[in-house]
Amino acid sequence: MARGVDIPAVDWVVQFDVPVSASAFVHRCGRTARQGHQGSALVILMPNEEEYIDFLKFNQSVILDKFQEVLEPKKCLESLRKAQTMDRKIMDLANKAFVSFVRAYSKHECGVLLRVKDLNFGKLAMAYGLLRMPKMPELKGKVVADFSRADVDIKNISYKDKAAEKNRQSNIKAYLETGKWPAKQNEKKEPSEEVEEEEEDTPVNNNGKKKRKGLTDDEEFRRDALLMKKLKQGKITKAEFDRLFDGED
């Protein structure tokens, strides 16, 4: 939230993850309890992030109290997954949110305390309610434990938006006929670009990288899927992949 924005009567500020900086944490909390009113702020920390409590104490003189758990994880997971099965758009957003979190985590200001290698990817994915683990470079070669795939065929999950679903079905039909995922109009087709239906669900990172001008989310997805394929085939180096994946031309 931008500085100077004043939203009245804010009782609670909930931070799902650790802010990019300690000062941002204090600023967010300051959105509540304004003008003499009382308010509360909550930050959700994973076990590997508990050192952040001491960091805030010494860096910002902020003392955190432990909040007693009141939610039932199983019910939350069921609700999150049910919402995704009802609209493919929500499933796409859940995958993107998970990927964005991991990518941003690797660039966190407190990288000494918050390390990607300490993340429990399985439990994190469960917290996001994912139906299955997404394909992403950060998970390559890693054994993901503590994750249970949802008993649902994701290929049968449709978009509520009729136009989006019609476009998806058209793309699937074209893929079944040609063996290649159709390219958008005015999009330069790469000779080796082949995106299977199963890969359609590969999430696109949209946090921590520059938005490419003139590209829709679907176009970015295909571009990133192709980059990952080229990296796997040894056609580009890891350094080239990181530069292109982050949106640097």
Tab-separated table of C-alpha atoms in Angstrom, residues 34 43 69-70 91 142 155 168 180 211 217 246:
chain	number	residue	atom	x	y	z
A	34	ARG	CA	-4.717	5.446	13.484
A	43	VAL	CA	2.266	-11.587	10.333
A	69	GLU	CA	-3.925	-20.773	16.297
A	70	VAL	CA	-7.683	-20.660	15.762
A	91	MET	CA	-6.292	-22.396	-10.078
A	142	LYS	CA	14.420	-31.487	-5.365
A	155	LYS	CA	-7.568	-31.070	-17.396
A	168	ARG	CA	-8.823	-23.126	-24.121
A	180	LYS	CA	1.701	-28.205	-31.106
A	211	LYS	CA	6.378	-7.183	-17.297
A	217	ASP	CA	-0.323	-13.738	-19.451
A	246	ASP	CA	13.266	-12.042	-15.315
